[in-house]
Coordinates of C-alpha atoms and ligand atoms in Angstrom, one line a residue:
M1 CA -18.1 33.1 20.3
N2 CA -20.6 30.2 20.2
K3 CA -21.9 28.7 23.3
L4 CA -21.1 25.0 23.6
L5 CA -23.7 22.2 24.2
S6 CA -25.9 23.8 21.5
F7 CA -26.9 20.4 20.1
V8 CA -30.3 20.6 21.8
S9 CA -31.2 23.6 19.7
T10 CA -28.9 23.4 16.6
P11 CA -29.5 20.6 14.1
Q12 CA -26.7 18.6 12.6
A13 CA -25.4 20.0 9.3
F14 CA -22.8 18.7 6.8
P15 CA -21.1 20.9 4.2
D16 CA -23.1 21.2 1.0
I17 CA -23.1 18.1 -1.1
K18 CA -23.3 18.3 -4.9
A19 CA -26.6 17.0 -6.4
A20 CA -26.2 13.4 -7.6
E21 CA -26.9 14.3 -11.2
L22 CA -24.0 16.8 -11.2
R23 CA -21.7 14.4 -9.3
R24 CA -22.2 11.8 -12.1
Q25 CA -20.7 14.2 -14.6
D26 CA -17.2 14.6 -13.2
F27 CA -14.6 13.2 -10.7
K28 CA -14.5 16.3 -8.5
E29 CA -14.9 15.9 -4.7
I30 CA -18.6 15.9 -3.9
Y31 CA -18.6 17.7 -0.5
G32 CA -18.1 21.5 -0.2
D33 CA -16.4 23.2 2.8
F34 CA -17.9 24.7 5.9
D35 CA -17.9 28.5 6.0
P36 CA -16.4 30.0 9.3
R37 CA -19.8 30.6 10.8
T38 CA -21.2 27.2 10.1
A39 CA -18.0 25.5 11.3
A40 CA -18.2 27.3 14.6
I41 CA -21.9 26.6 15.0
Q42 CA -21.5 22.9 14.2
A43 CA -18.5 22.6 16.5
S44 CA -20.5 24.2 19.3
R45 CA -23.0 21.3 19.2
C46 CA -20.4 19.2 21.1
S47 CA -21.4 18.4 24.7
Q48 CA -17.8 18.2 25.9
C49 CA -18.2 14.8 27.3
G50 CA -16.2 13.7 30.4
V51 CA -15.6 10.4 28.6
P52 CA -15.4 11.4 24.9
F53 CA -16.3 8.3 23.0
C54 CA -15.4 10.1 19.8
Q55 CA -11.8 10.3 20.9
I56 CA -11.7 6.7 22.1
H57 CA -12.9 5.5 18.7
C58 CA -10.6 7.6 16.7
P59 CA -7.5 5.4 15.9
L60 CA -5.3 8.5 16.4
G61 CA -6.9 9.3 19.8
N62 CA -7.5 12.9 18.4
N63 CA -8.3 15.4 21.1
I64 CA -11.7 16.1 19.4
P65 CA -13.6 17.9 22.2
D66 CA -10.8 20.4 22.7
W67 CA -10.4 21.3 19.1
L68 CA -14.2 21.5 18.7
K69 CA -14.3 23.9 21.6
L70 CA -11.5 26.1 20.1
T71 CA -13.3 26.1 16.7
A72 CA -16.5 27.1 18.4
E73 CA -14.6 30.0 20.0
G74 CA -13.0 31.1 16.7
R75 CA -9.5 30.2 18.0
L76 CA -8.6 28.3 14.8
E77 CA -4.8 28.5 14.9
E78 CA -4.8 26.8 18.3
A79 CA -7.4 24.3 17.0
Y80 CA -5.0 23.5 14.2
W81 CA -2.0 23.0 16.4
M82 CA -4.0 20.7 18.7
S83 CA -5.5 18.7 15.8
S84 CA -2.1 18.3 14.0
A85 CA -0.3 17.2 17.2
T86 CA -1.9 13.8 16.9
N87 CA -2.8 13.6 13.2
T88 CA -0.1 14.0 10.4
F89 CA -2.7 14.4 7.7
P90 CA -6.0 15.7 9.3
E91 CA -7.3 17.2 6.0
I92 CA -7.1 13.7 4.4
C93 CA -8.8 11.9 7.4
G94 CA -11.4 14.7 7.5
R95 CA -12.3 13.7 3.9
I96 CA -12.0 9.9 3.8
C97 CA -12.2 8.4 7.3
P98 CA -15.4 6.3 7.5
Q99 CA -16.5 8.6 10.3
D100 CA -19.9 6.9 10.6
R101 CA -18.0 3.8 12.0
L102 CA -15.3 5.7 14.0
C103 CA -15.6 9.1 15.7
E104 CA -19.0 10.3 14.6
G105 CA -20.6 6.8 14.9
N106 CA -19.6 6.9 18.6
C107 CA -20.4 10.5 19.4
V108 CA -22.5 10.5 22.6
I109 CA -25.2 12.8 21.2
E110 CA -25.6 10.6 18.1
K111 CA -28.5 8.6 19.6
D112 CA -31.0 11.4 20.1
F113 CA -29.6 14.4 18.3
E114 CA -27.3 13.1 15.5
S115 CA -23.5 13.3 15.9
V116 CA -21.3 16.3 15.8
T117 CA -19.9 16.5 12.2
I118 CA -16.4 15.9 13.4
G119 CA -14.7 15.0 10.1
S120 CA -16.0 18.1 8.3
V121 CA -14.8 20.3 11.1
E122 CA -11.3 18.6 11.1
K123 CA -11.1 19.2 7.3
Y124 CA -12.2 22.8 7.8
I125 CA -9.6 23.5 10.5
T126 CA -6.7 22.2 8.4
E127 CA -7.9 23.8 5.1
T128 CA -8.0 27.1 7.0
A129 CA -4.5 26.4 8.3
F130 CA -3.2 25.8 4.7
Q131 CA -4.9 29.1 3.5
M132 CA -3.4 31.0 6.5
G133 CA 0.1 29.6 6.0
W134 CA 0.2 27.9 9.4
V135 CA 1.1 24.5 7.8
K136 CA 4.9 24.3 7.6
P137 CA 7.3 21.7 6.2
P138 CA 8.4 19.3 9.0
R139 CA 12.0 20.7 9.2
P140 CA 14.2 19.6 12.1
A141 CA 15.8 22.1 14.5
S142 CA 19.1 20.3 13.8
E143 CA 20.4 17.2 11.9
N144 CA 21.3 14.2 14.0
G145 CA 23.5 12.5 11.3
L146 CA 21.6 9.2 11.1
S147 CA 19.7 8.0 8.0
V148 CA 16.5 6.1 7.7
G149 CA 15.1 4.3 4.6
I150 CA 11.3 3.9 4.1
V151 CA 9.9 1.4 1.6
G152 CA 6.5 2.7 0.5
A153 CA 5.2 6.2 0.0
G154 CA 1.7 5.5 1.2
P155 CA 0.1 7.1 4.3
A156 CA 2.0 4.8 6.7
G157 CA 5.4 5.6 5.1
L158 CA 4.7 9.3 4.8
A159 CA 3.5 9.7 8.4
A160 CA 6.6 8.0 9.7
A161 CA 8.8 10.1 7.4
D162 CA 7.2 13.3 8.7
M163 CA 7.9 12.3 12.3
L164 CA 11.5 11.1 11.7
R165 CA 12.5 14.2 9.7
R166 CA 11.2 16.5 12.5
K167 CA 13.6 14.6 14.8
G168 CA 16.6 15.3 12.6
Y169 CA 17.0 12.1 10.7
E170 CA 17.9 12.1 7.0
V171 CA 14.9 10.4 5.4
H172 CA 14.9 8.5 2.1
I173 CA 11.6 7.0 0.7
Y174 CA 11.6 4.3 -2.0
D175 CA 8.5 3.6 -4.0
R176 CA 7.9 1.5 -7.1
Y177 CA 5.3 4.0 -8.4
D178 CA 6.0 7.2 -10.2
R179 CA 4.1 9.3 -7.7
V180 CA 4.0 9.8 -4.0
G181 CA 0.9 8.7 -2.0
G182 CA 0.3 5.0 -2.5
L183 CA -3.4 4.2 -2.5
L184 CA -4.2 7.9 -1.7
I185 CA -3.1 8.5 -5.4
Y186 CA -3.8 5.3 -7.3
G187 CA -6.6 3.6 -5.2
I188 CA -8.9 6.2 -3.8
P189 CA -10.8 8.2 -6.6
N190 CA -10.8 12.0 -6.9
F191 CA -14.5 12.2 -5.9
K192 CA -13.4 11.3 -2.4
L193 CA -9.9 12.8 -2.4
E194 CA -8.7 15.2 -5.0
K195 CA -5.0 14.6 -5.8
H196 CA -3.8 18.1 -5.2
V197 CA -4.5 17.5 -1.5
V198 CA -1.9 14.7 -1.5
E199 CA 0.5 16.6 -3.8
R200 CA 0.4 19.5 -1.4
R201 CA 1.7 17.2 1.4
R202 CA 4.4 15.7 -0.9
A203 CA 5.7 19.2 -1.6
L204 CA 5.9 20.0 2.1
L205 CA 7.8 16.8 2.8
E206 CA 10.2 17.5 0.0
D207 CA 10.7 21.0 1.2
A208 CA 11.7 19.6 4.5
G209 CA 14.5 17.6 2.8
I210 CA 12.9 14.2 2.5
V211 CA 14.3 12.4 -0.5
F212 CA 11.9 10.4 -2.8
H213 CA 13.4 7.6 -4.9
L214 CA 10.4 6.9 -7.3
N215 CA 10.1 4.0 -9.8
F216 CA 12.3 2.1 -7.4
Q217 CA 11.1 -1.4 -6.5
V218 CA 12.7 -3.0 -3.5
G219 CA 13.3 -6.6 -4.4
K220 CA 14.2 -5.7 -7.9
D221 CA 16.2 -2.5 -7.9
A222 CA 17.8 -3.2 -4.5
S223 CA 17.5 -6.0 -1.9
L224 CA 16.5 -5.3 1.7
E225 CA 20.0 -6.1 2.7
E226 CA 21.4 -3.5 0.4
L227 CA 19.0 -0.9 1.9
R228 CA 20.0 -2.0 5.4
A229 CA 23.6 -1.3 4.5
R230 CA 22.6 2.2 3.4
H231 CA 20.6 3.2 6.4
T232 CA 20.7 3.0 10.2
S233 CA 17.1 1.7 10.3
L234 CA 14.4 0.7 7.8
L235 CA 10.6 0.8 7.6
I236 CA 8.6 -1.5 5.4
A237 CA 5.2 0.2 4.5
T238 CA 4.4 -1.5 1.2
G239 CA 0.6 -2.1 1.7
V240 CA -1.3 -5.1 0.4
Y241 CA -1.9 -5.6 -3.3
K242 CA -2.6 -9.3 -4.0
A243 CA -6.2 -9.3 -5.2
R244 CA -8.3 -12.1 -3.8
E245 CA -9.7 -14.4 -6.5
I246 CA -13.1 -15.8 -7.1
D247 CA -13.4 -19.6 -7.6
I248 CA -16.2 -19.9 -10.3
P249 CA -16.1 -21.0 -13.9
D250 CA -14.8 -18.8 -16.7
T251 CA -12.9 -16.1 -14.8
S252 CA -10.5 -16.0 -17.7
L253 CA -13.0 -14.4 -20.1
A254 CA -12.0 -11.0 -21.4
G255 CA -13.8 -8.1 -19.7
I256 CA -13.3 -9.3 -16.1
F257 CA -10.8 -7.2 -14.1
P258 CA -9.3 -6.9 -10.6
A259 CA -10.6 -3.7 -8.9
L260 CA -7.2 -2.1 -8.5
D261 CA -6.3 -2.4 -12.2
Y262 CA -9.6 -0.6 -13.0
L263 CA -9.1 2.1 -10.4
I264 CA -5.4 2.7 -11.2
A265 CA -6.3 3.2 -14.8
S266 CA -9.1 5.7 -13.9
N267 CA -6.9 7.6 -11.5
R268 CA -4.1 7.8 -14.0
V269 CA -6.6 9.2 -16.6
C270 CA -7.8 11.8 -14.1
L271 CA -4.1 12.7 -13.5
G272 CA -3.7 13.4 -17.2
D273 CA -1.7 10.2 -18.0
K274 CA -2.2 8.4 -21.3
V275 CA -3.7 5.0 -20.5
K276 CA -3.9 2.7 -23.5
E277 CA -6.4 0.2 -22.0
Y278 CA -8.7 3.1 -21.2
D279 CA -8.4 4.7 -24.6
R280 CA -9.1 1.4 -26.3
G281 CA -12.2 1.0 -24.2
T282 CA -11.0 -2.0 -22.2
L283 CA -10.5 -0.5 -18.7
N284 CA -13.3 1.9 -19.4
A285 CA -17.0 1.4 -18.4
H286 CA -18.4 3.9 -20.9
G287 CA -21.7 2.5 -22.4
K288 CA -21.4 -0.8 -20.6
H289 CA -23.5 -2.9 -18.3
V290 CA -21.0 -3.2 -15.4
V291 CA -21.2 -5.6 -12.5
V292 CA -19.0 -5.0 -9.4
I293 CA -18.6 -8.0 -7.0
G294 CA -17.9 -7.0 -3.4
G295 CA -19.2 -4.8 -0.5
G296 CA -16.2 -2.9 0.8
D297 CA -14.8 0.5 0.1
T298 CA -13.0 -0.6 -3.0
A299 CA -16.3 -1.9 -4.5
M300 CA -18.0 1.4 -3.7
D301 CA -15.2 3.3 -5.4
C302 CA -15.5 1.0 -8.5
V303 CA -19.3 1.4 -8.9
R304 CA -19.1 5.2 -8.5
T305 CA -16.2 5.4 -11.0
A306 CA -18.1 3.4 -13.5
V307 CA -21.1 5.8 -13.1
R308 CA -18.8 8.7 -13.9
Q309 CA -17.3 7.0 -16.9
G310 CA -20.8 6.9 -18.4
A311 CA -21.7 3.2 -17.8
A312 CA -25.1 2.2 -19.2
H313 CA -26.0 0.4 -15.9
V314 CA -24.0 -0.4 -12.8
T315 CA -24.9 -3.2 -10.4
C316 CA -23.1 -4.1 -7.1
L317 CA -23.4 -7.7 -6.1
Y318 CA -22.8 -8.5 -2.4
R319 CA -23.4 -11.8 -0.7
R320 CA -24.5 -10.5 2.7
D321 CA -27.1 -7.8 3.4
R322 CA -26.8 -4.1 3.7
A323 CA -26.4 -4.2 7.5
N324 CA -23.5 -6.6 7.2
M325 CA -21.5 -5.0 4.5
P326 CA -18.0 -3.9 5.4
G327 CA -18.1 -0.6 3.4
S328 CA -19.1 2.8 4.8
A329 CA -22.9 3.2 5.0
R330 CA -22.4 6.8 3.8
E331 CA -20.7 5.7 0.7
V332 CA -23.5 3.2 -0.1
K333 CA -26.0 6.0 0.2
N334 CA -23.9 8.2 -2.1
A335 CA -23.6 5.4 -4.6
E336 CA -27.4 4.7 -4.6
A337 CA -28.1 8.4 -5.1
E338 CA -25.7 8.3 -8.1
G339 CA -27.8 5.5 -9.7
V340 CA -26.0 2.3 -8.6
E341 CA -28.3 -0.7 -8.2
F342 CA -27.4 -2.9 -5.2
L343 CA -28.2 -6.6 -5.2
W344 CA -27.9 -7.7 -1.6
L345 CA -27.7 -11.3 -0.6
S346 CA -26.5 -12.3 -4.0
A347 CA -23.3 -14.2 -5.1
P348 CA -21.8 -14.9 -8.5
K349 CA -21.9 -18.5 -9.7
A350 CA -20.4 -18.4 -13.2
F351 CA -19.4 -16.1 -16.0
V352 CA -20.8 -16.7 -19.4
G353 CA -19.5 -15.5 -22.8
N354 CA -17.7 -16.3 -26.0
R355 CA -14.1 -15.3 -25.2
K356 CA -15.5 -12.1 -23.7
V357 CA -17.9 -11.9 -20.7
E358 CA -21.5 -11.3 -21.7
K359 CA -23.5 -12.5 -18.7
M360 CA -23.1 -13.5 -15.1
L361 CA -25.1 -16.3 -13.4
A362 CA -25.8 -15.5 -9.7
V363 CA -27.7 -17.1 -6.8
K364 CA -29.5 -15.6 -3.9
M365 CA -28.1 -16.1 -0.4
R366 CA -29.4 -16.2 3.1
L367 CA -27.6 -15.5 6.4
G368 CA -26.9 -18.4 8.7
T369 CA -25.2 -18.7 12.1
P370 CA -22.1 -16.6 12.9
D371 CA -18.8 -18.2 12.1
A372 CA -15.5 -18.0 14.2
S373 CA -15.1 -14.4 13.2
G374 CA -18.6 -13.6 14.6
R375 CA -20.0 -12.7 11.2
Q376 CA -23.1 -14.6 9.9
T377 CA -22.2 -17.0 7.1
A378 CA -23.8 -16.5 3.7
I379 CA -25.6 -19.7 2.4
P380 CA -26.9 -20.2 -1.1
V381 CA -30.7 -20.5 -1.4
E382 CA -31.7 -23.5 -3.5
N383 CA -33.2 -22.9 -7.0
S384 CA -32.6 -19.2 -6.8
Q385 CA -30.3 -18.8 -9.8
F386 CA -30.7 -15.6 -11.9
T387 CA -28.8 -14.0 -14.8
L388 CA -27.4 -10.5 -15.2
R389 CA -26.2 -8.8 -18.3
A390 CA -22.4 -8.1 -17.8
D391 CA -20.3 -6.5 -20.5
M392 CA -17.7 -5.7 -17.8
V393 CA -17.1 -7.3 -14.4
I394 CA -14.9 -5.9 -11.7
K395 CA -13.8 -8.1 -8.8
A396 CA -13.5 -6.2 -5.6
L397 CA -13.1 -9.1 -3.1
G398 CA -10.2 -7.7 -1.0
F399 CA -6.5 -7.9 -0.9
D400 CA -3.8 -10.1 0.7
A401 CA -0.2 -9.4 1.4
E402 CA 2.4 -10.6 -1.0
D403 CA 5.2 -12.8 0.3
I404 CA 7.5 -10.0 1.5
P405 CA 10.4 -12.3 2.7
A406 CA 10.5 -13.9 -0.7
A407 CA 10.1 -10.7 -2.7
F408 CA 12.7 -8.9 -0.6
G409 CA 15.1 -11.8 -0.4
A410 CA 14.8 -11.6 3.4
P411 CA 13.8 -15.1 4.8
A412 CA 14.5 -13.9 8.4
L413 CA 11.4 -11.7 8.2
K414 CA 8.6 -13.7 10.0
L415 CA 5.0 -13.5 9.0
S416 CA 1.8 -13.5 11.0
K417 CA -0.8 -16.2 10.4
W418 CA -2.5 -13.9 7.9
G419 CA 0.7 -13.6 5.8
T420 CA 1.3 -10.0 6.9
L421 CA 4.6 -8.9 8.5
A422 CA 4.9 -9.9 12.2
V423 CA 6.0 -7.0 14.4
D424 CA 6.5 -6.5 18.2
K425 CA 4.9 -3.8 20.3
N426 CA 7.3 -1.2 18.8
Q427 CA 6.4 -2.2 15.2
M428 CA 9.8 -3.9 14.8
T429 CA 9.9 -7.0 12.6
T430 CA 12.0 -10.1 13.4
L431 CA 15.0 -8.3 11.7
P432 CA 16.7 -5.9 14.2
G433 CA 16.3 -2.3 13.1
V434 CA 13.7 -3.2 10.4
F435 CA 10.2 -1.9 11.3
A436 CA 6.9 -2.3 9.5
A437 CA 3.6 -0.3 9.4
G438 CA 0.3 0.1 7.7
D439 CA -1.6 -2.5 5.7
I440 CA 1.4 -4.8 5.4
V441 CA 1.1 -5.4 9.1
R442 CA -2.6 -5.0 9.6
G443 CA -4.0 -6.4 6.4
A444 CA -6.2 -4.1 4.2
S445 CA -7.4 -1.5 6.6
L446 CA -7.8 2.3 6.7
V447 CA -5.7 5.4 6.0
V448 CA -6.2 6.6 9.6
W449 CA -4.7 3.3 10.9
A450 CA -1.8 3.5 8.5
I451 CA -1.1 7.0 9.8
R452 CA -1.3 5.7 13.4
D453 CA 1.1 2.8 12.6
G454 CA 3.5 5.0 10.8
R455 CA 3.7 7.4 13.8
D456 CA 4.1 4.5 16.2
A457 CA 6.8 2.9 14.0
A458 CA 8.7 6.3 13.8
A459 CA 8.7 6.4 17.7
G460 CA 9.9 2.8 17.8
M461 CA 12.7 3.5 15.2
D462 CA 13.8 6.6 17.0
A463 CA 14.0 4.8 20.3
W464 CA 15.9 1.8 18.7
M465 CA 18.4 4.0 16.9
K466 CA 19.0 6.2 20.0
S467 CA 19.8 3.2 22.2
N468 CA 21.4 0.7 19.8
H469 CA 23.1 3.0 17.3
L470 CA 24.6 5.3 19.9
R471 CA 25.7 2.3 22.0
L472 CA 27.4 0.7 19.0
R473 CA 29.2 4.0 18.2
H474 CA 30.2 4.6 21.8
P475 CA 30.5 1.2 23.5
A476 CA 31.4 2.8 26.8
A477 CA 28.2 4.9 26.9
Ligands
LIG501 P1 -0.4 1.9 0.6 O1 -1.2 3.1 0.6 O2 -0.8 0.8 -0.2 O3 1.1 2.3 0.1 C1 2.1 1.4 -0.1 C2 3.1 1.9 -1.0 O4 4.2 1.0 -1.1 C3 2.6 2.1 -2.5 O5 2.9 3.4 -2.9 C4 3.4 1.0 -3.3 O6 3.7 1.4 -4.6 C5 4.7 0.9 -2.4 N1 5.3 -0.4 -2.6 C6 4.8 -1.6 -2.5 N2 5.7 -2.6 -2.8 C7 6.9 -1.9 -3.0 C8 8.2 -2.3 -3.3 N3 8.5 -3.6 -3.4 N4 9.2 -1.4 -3.5 C9 8.9 -0.1 -3.4 N5 7.6 0.4 -3.1 C10 6.7 -0.5 -2.9 N6 -9.1 3.9 3.6 C11 -9.8 4.9 4.2 O7 -9.5 5.2 5.3 N7 -10.8 5.5 3.6 C12 -11.2 5.2 2.3 O8 -12.1 5.8 1.8 C13 -10.5 4.2 1.6 N8 -10.8 3.9 0.4 C14 -10.0 2.9 -0.3 C15 -10.3 2.7 -1.6 C16 -9.6 1.7 -2.3 C17 -9.9 1.4 -3.7 C18 -8.6 1.0 -1.6 C19 -7.8 -0.1 -2.3 C20 -8.3 1.2 -0.3 C21 -9.0 2.2 0.4 N9 -8.7 2.5 1.7 C22 -9.4 3.6 2.3 C23 -7.7 1.9 2.5 C24 -6.4 2.7 2.5 O9 -6.1 3.2 1.2 C25 -5.2 1.9 3.0 O10 -5.5 1.3 4.2 C26 -3.9 2.7 3.1 O11 -3.6 3.4 2.0 C27 -2.8 1.8 3.6 O12 -1.6 2.6 3.7 P2 -0.2 2.0 3.5 O13 0.8 3.2 3.6 O14 0.0 0.9 4.4 O15 -0.1 1.3 2.0
LIG502 FE1 -12.6 11.0 13.0 FE2 -10.8 10.0 11.4 FE3 -10.5 12.5 12.3 FE4 -10.2 10.5 13.9 S1 -8.9 11.0 12.2 S2 -11.4 12.3 14.3 S3 -11.7 9.0 13.1 S4 -12.2 11.7 11.0
LIG503 FE1 -18.4 16.1 21.7 FE2 -19.6 13.9 20.6 FE3 -17.1 13.8 21.4 FE4 -19.0 14.0 23.2 S1 -18.7 12.3 21.8 S2 -17.1 15.1 23.2 S3 -20.5 15.3 22.1 S4 -17.9 15.1 19.7

């Protein structure tokens, strides 16, 4: 058993990370696993704060100090039960949460001693649970005879499905893709999250009796009204996929791609699918000078994918500075180590080429006063134009929600001012019994928030069905 509060004498340690030169050669995850001894020692660094800021800044409110204590004491099965009580997919969050901005970035010992490595311990606990057979399909004790439909098999939809199935609902999930996982499968690359980790969860959900209807696009294969007629309650968890555009000359030249087209192609290739655009060399960075525009997680995934595809040179262009970029600082560090060049305070001005992009004109920027959102505006610096070679350009400028009321033929669904679905405090939309969760409510966000929303929506749906449906069936009740 390890004594707690050992942070004064024990330095912070992460699981081994593969050398950058090796990382560039394949798409495998770059972090190894803790061994039992190191996990216990690292967990014992926790000072068991009276007010645990790590927990406050975890979107799921994970009971971090308690499962760290149990890990330090070698009581891993209890640690697993505690960690999985608040998190549906702890092994996924342990891998891909931007911990430096969430739990670890707010760890009380961070300032003087470097944070407890919370995410790596969370992953270790759950991977151990899988190895030991402690992770079971979310089967209910009994069926309750009510049926729910979930549109979208991303983390928000899957988290809600898990909760609702445990409560005895028949759960049907509809997704337009051919695989389960949403952006966990087709957005996030393998080097952050290998796909067998998602596949393992799909198998458990299926074992529990959850039914997946894949290659099924709501709005095309069925309207929302048709699904409402099939199920007692519905959840919309369709994510946000409308790529933001860039308003400069010649965006129609060949060789300029939206980030998700590029990442989906690469993820499909890694999954063993035949992708024509990749084989033909179009959606493939091999041997090219690649410029990625943007500074978020998606941009980081694109630059690192291009490196692994064997690009000749990869540049990331971002209009603000390093301190103001939205992506995880840890991912920037990883990208730099893998050979990506970052041009901070730089913005694109025009693409140049003869039918196909050859160069990009860019300008230097400076930061001005904060705007209404509190972020400093980026202002072009006069006479600062420069040119970059660009055989391939990837636009990673963020995503907006598609018009769901129009796409689903459901004009009664109200939108927020950002174009996402408006919901009440129980995640219910303006259509009774129709709930929404994840990016389609929040805008492009994080997996951990999608899980949180999915769990909240499941609670809201359960409460709504129990009161309304039972009352309708038994008016005297
Ligand atoms: P999604 O994961 O987008 O799932 C929505 C599902 O709905 C999809 O499967 C889609 O096919 C389906 N769907 C959509 N429309 C229909 C329809 N009409 N009919 C049927 N099905 C439909 N977050 C992190 O926390 N860490 C990261 O490292 C990270 N990296 C990212 C990298 C990239 C490239 C991107 C794009 C995002 C990343 N994110 C990351 C954000 C994270 O992936 C999302 O916040 C999260 O997946 C949102 O979950 P969701 O369930 O709301 O939507
Ligand atoms: Fe940290 Fe994410 Fe785990 Fe919460 S879910 S403890 S934020 S890694
Ligand atoms: Fe432990 Fe850090 Fe959380 Fe405090 S903030 S309880 S030291 S992990």
